[in-house]
């Protein structure tokens, strides 16, 4: 039981890492999209 719990903890940590990577990727992608649309707006004005 103890061994299983330890393995579970490791999996949890790996999932946490993946989630952080994915969220940071999405954040940077969103920032780029927002910056692009902002510059487009400025150019159209």
Short mmCIF file of N, CA and C in Angstrom, two decimals:
data_model
loop_
_atom_site.label_atom_id
_atom_site.label_comp_id
_atom_site.label_asym_id
_atom_site.label_seq_id
_atom_site.Cartn_x
_atom_site.Cartn_y
_atom_site.Cartn_z
N UNK A 1 0.84 -1.20 0.00
CA UNK A 1 0.00 0.00 0.00
C UNK A 1 0.88 1.26 0.00
N UNK A 2 1.90 1.24 0.84
CA UNK A 2 2.80 2.39 0.94
C UNK A 2 3.50 2.64 -0.41
N UNK A 3 3.94 1.56 -1.02
CA UNK A 3 4.64 1.66 -2.30
C UNK A 3 3.73 2.27 -3.36
N UNK A 4 2.47 1.82 -3.38
CA UNK A 4 1.50 2.32 -4.35
C UNK A 4 1.27 3.81 -4.15
N UNK A 5 1.16 4.22 -2.88
CA UNK A 5 0.93 5.64 -2.58
C UNK A 5 2.11 6.48 -3.05
N UNK A 6 3.33 5.96 -2.86
CA UNK A 6 4.51 6.71 -3.27
C UNK A 6 4.52 6.87 -4.80
N UNK A 7 4.17 5.80 -5.51
CA UNK A 7 4.12 5.87 -6.96
C UNK A 7 3.06 6.87 -7.41
N UNK A 8 1.95 6.89 -6.69
CA UNK A 8 0.87 7.82 -6.99
C UNK A 8 1.35 9.26 -6.84
N UNK A 9 2.13 9.50 -5.79
CA UNK A 9 2.66 10.84 -5.54
C UNK A 9 3.55 11.26 -6.71
N UNK A 10 4.38 10.33 -7.19
CA UNK A 10 5.28 10.63 -8.30
C UNK A 10 4.47 11.01 -9.54
N UNK A 11 3.43 10.23 -9.82
CA UNK A 11 2.57 10.51 -10.97
C UNK A 11 1.93 11.89 -10.83
N UNK A 12 1.51 12.21 -9.61
CA UNK A 12 0.87 13.50 -9.33
C UNK A 12 1.84 14.63 -9.65
N UNK A 13 3.09 14.47 -9.23
CA UNK A 13 4.10 15.48 -9.48
C UNK A 13 4.34 15.67 -10.97
N UNK A 14 4.38 14.55 -11.70
CA UNK A 14 4.58 14.62 -13.15
C UNK A 14 3.42 15.33 -13.81
N UNK A 15 2.21 15.02 -13.37
CA UNK A 15 1.02 15.68 -13.93
C UNK A 15 1.07 17.17 -13.65
N UNK A 16 1.50 17.53 -12.44
CA UNK A 16 1.59 18.94 -12.05
C UNK A 16 2.55 19.67 -12.99
N UNK A 17 3.69 19.03 -13.28
CA UNK A 17 4.71 19.61 -14.15
C UNK A 17 4.13 19.82 -15.55
N UNK A 18 3.44 18.79 -16.06
CA UNK A 18 2.84 18.89 -17.39
C UNK A 18 1.82 20.02 -17.44
N UNK A 19 1.00 20.12 -16.40
CA UNK A 19 -0.03 21.16 -16.35
C UNK A 19 0.60 22.54 -16.34
N UNK A 20 1.70 22.69 -15.60
CA UNK A 20 2.38 23.99 -15.54
C UNK A 20 2.93 24.36 -16.91
N UNK A 21 3.54 23.37 -17.58
CA UNK A 21 4.10 23.62 -18.91
C UNK A 21 3.00 24.02 -19.89
N UNK A 22 1.90 23.27 -19.85
CA UNK A 22 0.78 23.54 -20.76
C UNK A 22 0.18 24.92 -20.50
N UNK A 23 -0.01 25.24 -19.22
CA UNK A 23 -0.63 26.54 -18.89
C UNK A 23 0.29 27.70 -19.28
N UNK A 24 1.61 27.54 -19.09
CA UNK A 24 2.53 28.62 -19.47
C UNK A 24 2.55 28.78 -20.99
N UNK A 25 2.46 27.64 -21.72
CA UNK A 25 2.42 27.68 -23.18
C UNK A 25 1.17 28.42 -23.65
N UNK A 26 0.04 28.09 -23.03
CA UNK A 26 -1.24 28.72 -23.39
C UNK A 26 -1.19 30.22 -23.07
N UNK A 27 -0.61 30.56 -21.92
CA UNK A 27 -0.52 31.96 -21.52
C UNK A 27 0.30 32.76 -22.54
N UNK A 28 1.45 32.23 -22.95
CA UNK A 28 2.29 32.94 -23.92
C UNK A 28 1.59 33.05 -25.26
N UNK A 29 0.85 31.99 -25.65
CA UNK A 29 0.12 32.00 -26.92
C UNK A 29 -0.97 33.07 -26.87
N UNK A 30 -1.68 33.14 -25.73
CA UNK A 30 -2.75 34.14 -25.57
C UNK A 30 -2.17 35.56 -25.61
N UNK A 31 -1.02 35.73 -24.95
CA UNK A 31 -0.37 37.05 -24.94
C UNK A 31 -0.02 37.47 -26.36
N UNK A 32 0.51 36.54 -27.14
CA UNK A 32 0.87 36.85 -28.54
C UNK A 32 -0.37 37.24 -29.33
N UNK A 33 -1.48 36.48 -29.12
CA UNK A 33 -2.71 36.77 -29.83
C UNK A 33 -3.22 38.17 -29.47
N UNK A 34 -3.19 38.48 -28.16
CA UNK A 34 -3.67 39.78 -27.68
C UNK A 34 -2.80 40.91 -28.25
N UNK A 35 -1.48 40.72 -28.22
CA UNK A 35 -0.56 41.73 -28.74
C UNK A 35 -0.80 41.94 -30.23
N UNK A 36 -1.00 40.85 -30.96
CA UNK A 36 -1.25 40.94 -32.41
C UNK A 36 -2.53 41.72 -32.69
N UNK A 37 -3.60 41.38 -31.98
CA UNK A 37 -4.87 42.07 -32.21
C UNK A 37 -4.77 43.53 -31.78
N UNK A 38 -3.99 43.80 -30.73
CA UNK A 38 -3.82 45.18 -30.28
C UNK A 38 -3.08 45.99 -31.34
N UNK A 39 -2.02 45.45 -31.89
CA UNK A 39 -1.25 46.17 -32.91
C UNK A 39 -2.09 46.35 -34.17
N UNK A 40 -2.91 45.35 -34.48
CA UNK A 40 -3.81 45.46 -35.64
C UNK A 40 -4.80 46.60 -35.44
N UNK A 41 -5.32 46.71 -34.21
CA UNK A 41 -6.27 47.78 -33.89
C UNK A 41 -5.60 49.14 -34.04
N UNK A 42 -4.37 49.23 -33.54
CA UNK A 42 -3.63 50.49 -33.60
C UNK A 42 -3.39 50.88 -35.05
N UNK A 43 -3.03 49.89 -35.88
CA UNK A 43 -2.76 50.17 -37.29
C UNK A 43 -4.03 50.59 -38.04
N UNK A 44 -5.16 50.02 -37.65
CA UNK A 44 -6.41 50.34 -38.35
C UNK A 44 -6.97 51.71 -37.94
N UNK A 45 -6.52 52.23 -36.80
CA UNK A 45 -7.03 53.53 -36.33
C UNK A 45 -6.46 54.69 -37.16
#
